[in-house]
PDB file of C-alpha atoms in Angstrom:
ATOM      1  CA  LEU A  22     -47.974 168.638 166.552  1.00 89.00           C
ATOM      2  CA  GLN A  23     -49.648 166.819 169.457  1.00 94.00           C
ATOM      3  CA  LYS A  24     -53.011 168.381 168.505  1.00 95.00           C
ATOM      4  CA  ARG A  25     -52.593 167.452 164.821  1.00 94.00           C
ATOM      5  CA  LEU A  26     -51.756 163.833 165.658  1.00 94.00           C
ATOM      6  CA  THR A  27     -54.542 163.346 168.192  1.00 96.00           C
ATOM      7  CA  GLN A  28     -57.491 165.742 168.289  1.00 96.00           C
ATOM      8  CA  ASP A  29     -57.396 166.924 164.653  1.00 97.00           C
ATOM      9  CA  ARG A  30     -57.207 163.351 163.347  1.00 95.00           C
ATOM     10  CA  ALA A  31     -60.133 162.266 165.536  1.00 97.00           C
ATOM     11  CA  GLU A  32     -62.218 165.235 164.326  1.00 97.00           C
ATOM     12  CA  ARG A  33     -61.605 164.161 160.706  1.00 97.00           C
ATOM     13  CA  GLY A  34     -62.745 160.617 161.493  1.00 97.00           C
ATOM     14  CA  LEU A  35     -59.194 159.242 161.429  1.00 96.00           C
ATOM     15  CA  HIS A  36     -57.611 157.065 164.074  1.00 96.00           C
ATOM     16  CA  PRO A  37     -55.790 159.373 166.536  1.00 97.00           C
ATOM     17  CA  VAL A  38     -52.164 158.656 167.340  1.00 96.00           C
ATOM     18  CA  GLU A  39     -51.486 157.468 170.886  1.00 97.00           C
ATOM     19  CA  LEU A  40     -48.484 159.323 172.285  1.00 97.00           C
ATOM     20  CA  ARG A  41     -46.337 157.449 174.812  1.00 97.00           C
ATOM     21  CA  LEU A  42     -44.331 160.061 176.642  1.00 97.00           C
ATOM     22  CA  ASP A  43     -41.220 160.115 178.779  1.00 96.00           C
ATOM     23  CA  GLU A  44     -41.343 162.264 181.935  1.00 97.00           C
ATOM     24  CA  ALA A  45     -40.039 165.407 180.229  1.00 97.00           C
ATOM     25  CA  ALA A  46     -42.576 165.112 177.391  1.00 96.00           C
ATOM     26  CA  GLN A  47     -45.391 164.604 179.925  1.00 97.00           C
ATOM     27  CA  ALA A  48     -44.549 168.009 181.378  1.00 97.00           C
ATOM     28  CA  ILE A  49     -45.160 169.579 177.940  1.00 96.00           C
ATOM     29  CA  ILE A  50     -48.025 167.657 176.294  1.00 96.00           C
ATOM     30  CA  SER A  51     -50.713 165.150 177.230  1.00 95.00           C
ATOM     31  CA  GLY A  52     -50.498 161.467 176.428  1.00 96.00           C
ATOM     32  CA  THR A  53     -49.839 158.076 177.961  1.00 97.00           C
ATOM     33  CA  PRO A  54     -46.757 157.642 180.158  1.00 98.00           C
ATOM     34  CA  ALA A  55     -44.151 155.576 178.302  1.00 97.00           C
ATOM     35  CA  GLY A  56     -43.599 152.076 179.617  1.00 95.00           C
ATOM     36  CA  GLU A  57     -40.309 150.296 180.149  1.00 90.00           C
ATOM     37  CA  LYS A  58     -40.200 148.805 176.616  1.00 94.00           C
ATOM     38  CA  ASP A  59     -41.921 151.577 174.648  1.00 94.00           C
ATOM     39  CA  PHE A  60     -38.700 152.902 173.136  1.00 93.00           C
ATOM     40  CA  ASP A  61     -37.652 149.376 172.100  1.00 91.00           C
ATOM     41  CA  THR A  62     -40.938 148.513 170.378  1.00 89.00           C
ATOM     42  CA  GLU A  63     -41.966 148.718 166.739  1.00 84.00           C
ATOM     43  CA  PHE A  64     -45.674 149.255 167.399  1.00 88.00           C
ATOM     44  CA  LEU A  65     -47.125 148.619 163.916  1.00 87.00           C
ATOM     45  CA  ASP A  66     -50.025 150.818 165.006  1.00 93.00           C
ATOM     46  CA  TYR A  67     -50.902 154.467 165.534  1.00 95.00           C
ATOM     47  CA  ILE A  68     -48.555 154.766 168.504  1.00 95.00           C
ATOM     48  CA  LEU A  69     -45.596 157.100 168.801  1.00 93.00           C
ATOM     49  CA  GLY A  70     -42.976 157.089 171.548  1.00 92.00           C
ATOM     50  CA  VAL A  71     -41.935 160.630 172.454  1.00 94.00           C
ATOM     51  CA  LYS A  72     -38.721 161.412 174.329  1.00 93.00           C
ATOM     52  CA  VAL A  73     -37.361 164.876 174.987  1.00 93.00           C
ATOM     53  CA  VAL A  74     -33.596 165.110 174.494  1.00 92.00           C
ATOM     54  CA  LYS A  75     -31.165 167.927 175.251  1.00 92.00           C
ATOM     55  CA  GLY A  76     -29.472 167.837 171.870  1.00 93.00           C
ATOM     56  CA  VAL A  77     -28.495 165.815 168.845  1.00 94.00           C
ATOM     57  CA  GLY A  78     -25.826 163.911 170.807  1.00 95.00           C
ATOM     58  CA  GLU A  79     -28.380 162.637 173.300  1.00 95.00           C
ATOM     59  CA  ALA A  80     -30.743 161.773 170.421  1.00 94.00           C
ATOM     60  CA  ILE A  81     -28.019 159.743 168.692  1.00 95.00           C
ATOM     61  CA  ALA A  82     -27.215 157.912 171.939  1.00 96.00           C
ATOM     62  CA  HIS A  83     -30.918 157.132 172.475  1.00 94.00           C
ATOM     63  CA  ILE A  84     -31.188 155.772 168.935  1.00 92.00           C
ATOM     64  CA  ALA A  85     -28.054 153.656 169.411  1.00 92.00           C
ATOM     65  CA  ALA A  86     -29.624 152.101 172.505  1.00 93.00           C
ATOM     66  CA  HIS A  87     -33.160 151.625 171.182  1.00 91.00           C
ATOM     67  CA  SER A  88     -33.237 151.693 167.355  1.00 83.00           C
ATOM     68  CA  THR A  89     -35.372 149.195 165.464  1.00 70.00           C
ATOM     69  CA  GLY A  90     -35.022 150.606 161.989  1.00 73.00           C
ATOM     70  CA  PRO A  91     -34.701 153.646 159.783  1.00 78.00           C
ATOM     71  CA  GLU A  92     -34.293 156.924 161.628  1.00 84.00           C
ATOM     72  CA  ALA A  93     -35.207 160.519 160.800  1.00 84.00           C
ATOM     73  CA  ILE A  94     -34.352 163.969 162.065  1.00 84.00           C
ATOM     74  CA  VAL A  95     -36.630 166.936 161.484  1.00 83.00           C
ATOM     75  CA  THR A  96     -34.627 170.124 161.803  1.00 85.00           C
ATOM     76  CA  ALA A  97     -33.578 173.305 160.025  1.00 88.00           C
ATOM     77  CA  ASP A  98     -30.192 173.066 161.769  1.00 92.00           C
ATOM     78  CA  GLU A  99     -27.811 171.763 159.102  1.00 92.00           C
ATOM     79  CA  LYS A 100     -25.019 171.068 161.595  1.00 95.00           C
ATOM     80  CA  ALA A 101     -27.313 168.917 163.755  1.00 93.00           C
ATOM     81  CA  ALA A 102     -28.679 167.141 160.697  1.00 91.00           C
ATOM     82  CA  ARG A 103     -25.227 166.320 159.346  1.00 90.00           C
ATOM     83  CA  ALA A 104     -24.112 164.985 162.741  1.00 94.00           C
ATOM     84  CA  PHE A 105     -27.249 162.843 162.876  1.00 90.00           C
ATOM     85  CA  LEU A 106     -26.825 161.503 159.325  1.00 90.00           C
ATOM     86  CA  ASN A 107     -23.143 160.710 159.864  1.00 89.00           C
ATOM     87  CA  GLN A 108     -23.358 159.187 163.338  1.00 91.00           C
ATOM     88  CA  VAL A 109     -26.610 157.204 163.393  1.00 88.00           C
ATOM     89  CA  ASP A 110     -25.843 153.568 162.571  1.00 82.00           C
ATOM     90  CA  SER A 111     -29.061 152.525 160.853  1.00 80.00           C
ATOM     91  CA  ALA A 112     -30.159 150.922 157.602  1.00 74.00           C
ATOM     92  CA  ALA A 113     -31.433 154.300 156.387  1.00 78.00           C
ATOM     93  CA  VAL A 114     -31.259 157.792 157.825  1.00 85.00           C
ATOM     94  CA  TYR A 115     -33.379 160.733 156.745  1.00 85.00           C
ATOM     95  CA  TRP A 116     -33.273 164.486 157.113  1.00 87.00           C
ATOM     96  CA  ASN A 117     -36.669 166.146 156.893  1.00 86.00           C
ATOM     97  CA  ALA A 118     -38.240 163.183 155.105  1.00 83.00           C
ATOM     98  CA  SER A 119     -40.454 160.292 156.098  1.00 79.00           C
ATOM     99  CA  THR A 120     -38.937 156.939 156.938  1.00 78.00           C
ATOM    100  CA  ARG A 121     -41.827 155.483 154.931  1.00 75.00           C
ATOM    101  CA  PHE A 122     -39.585 155.929 151.877  1.00 76.00           C
ATOM    102  CA  THR A 123     -37.542 152.932 153.048  1.00 72.00           C
ATOM    103  CA  ASP A 124     -38.835 150.712 150.285  1.00 71.00           C
ATOM    104  CA  GLY A 125     -37.152 148.788 147.481  1.00 66.00           C
ATOM    105  CA  GLY A 126     -39.182 150.486 144.759  1.00 71.00           C
ATOM    106  CA  GLU A 127     -38.515 153.941 146.190  1.00 72.00           C
ATOM    107  CA  PHE A 128     -34.781 153.226 146.302  1.00 67.00           C
ATOM    108  CA  GLY A 129     -34.757 152.055 142.680  1.00 72.00           C
ATOM    109  CA  LEU A 130     -34.065 148.415 143.559  1.00 68.00           C
ATOM    110  CA  GLY A 131     -37.099 147.085 141.722  1.00 69.00           C
ATOM    111  CA  CYS A 132     -39.353 144.567 143.383  1.00 68.00           C
ATOM    112  CA  GLU A 133     -38.745 144.453 147.119  1.00 66.00           C
ATOM    113  CA  MET A 134     -38.008 140.893 148.122  1.00 59.00           C
ATOM    114  CA  GLY A 135     -37.486 141.724 151.776  1.00 62.00           C
ATOM    115  CA  ILE A 136     -36.244 144.420 154.115  1.00 61.00           C
ATOM    116  CA  SER A 137     -33.693 144.520 156.866  1.00 56.00           C
ATOM    117  CA  THR A 138     -33.989 147.280 159.407  1.00 57.00           C
ATOM    118  CA  GLN A 139     -31.135 145.751 161.348  1.00 59.00           C
ATOM    119  CA  LYS A 140     -27.554 145.076 160.292  1.00 56.00           C
ATOM    120  CA  LEU A 141     -27.570 142.267 157.761  1.00 59.00           C
ATOM    121  CA  HIS A 142     -25.062 142.369 154.934  1.00 61.00           C
ATOM    122  CA  ALA A 143     -27.408 144.680 152.972  1.00 64.00           C
ATOM    123  CA  PRO A 144     -29.311 146.987 155.332  1.00 62.00           C
ATOM    124  CA  GLY A 145     -32.488 148.668 154.137  1.00 65.00           C
ATOM    125  CA  PRO A 146     -34.774 147.658 151.279  1.00 70.00           C
ATOM    126  CA  MET A 147     -33.574 144.624 149.413  1.00 69.00           C
ATOM    127  CA  GLY A 148     -34.046 143.775 145.779  1.00 72.00           C
ATOM    128  CA  LEU A 149     -33.023 140.436 144.303  1.00 72.00           C
ATOM    129  CA  GLN A 150     -29.323 141.389 144.126  1.00 72.00           C
ATOM    130  CA  GLU A 151     -29.236 142.308 147.830  1.00 69.00           C
ATOM    131  CA  LEU A 152     -30.683 138.920 148.799  1.00 68.00           C
ATOM    132  CA  CYS A 153     -27.697 137.208 147.226  1.00 68.00           C
ATOM    133  CA  THR A 154     -24.606 136.582 149.294  1.00 60.00           C
ATOM    134  CA  TYR A 155     -21.148 135.416 148.398  1.00 53.00           C
ATOM    135  CA  LYS A 156     -19.676 132.125 149.372  1.00 47.00           C
ATOM    136  CA  TYR A 157     -15.967 131.709 148.908  1.00 51.00           C
ATOM    137  CA  ILE A 158     -14.796 128.147 148.449  1.00 54.00           C
ATOM    138  CA  ILE A 159     -11.057 127.806 148.909  1.00 54.00           C
ATOM    139  CA  ARG A 160      -9.254 124.577 148.177  1.00 59.00           C
ATOM    140  CA  GLY A 161      -5.724 124.039 149.254  1.00 57.00           C
ATOM    141  CA  THR A 162      -3.055 121.467 149.854  1.00 61.00           C
ATOM    142  CA  GLY A 163      -1.908 122.548 153.302  1.00 57.00           C
ATOM    143  CA  GLN A 164      -0.938 126.134 152.511  1.00 53.00           C
ATOM    144  CA  THR A 165      -0.359 128.497 155.423  1.00 44.00           C
ATOM    145  CA  ARG A 166       0.039 132.211 155.483  1.00 41.00           C
TER     146      ARG A 166
END
């Protein structure tokens, strides 16, 4: 995967992906050592933070501490995938699919008016309906519960 993202892309005239690696990943593949904020950053560039984890539980904990948006797991292990999908608190979670599908049109919401990758009232892609909120106006004459 490292070769496909870096060397193979460069050979095809494409921008190679810069890999920012934690210590365990550095022992396996070449790349740039990850900085203090690399796992808290949405790069908006050809940069990928790589962290080696011991299992799905550690991956979920890492995501809980550092998530900035939709999350994906790539695995053939159905048990791990189900744990990931059920336990990751994100606007959208994916199993063996690209997070690039997090889009209003892809989700059948029509024109995308905005997107929340955090925890607004409507996480994920937002169509017109999701941009609307409720406002309850209660009028009373001194009632108490």
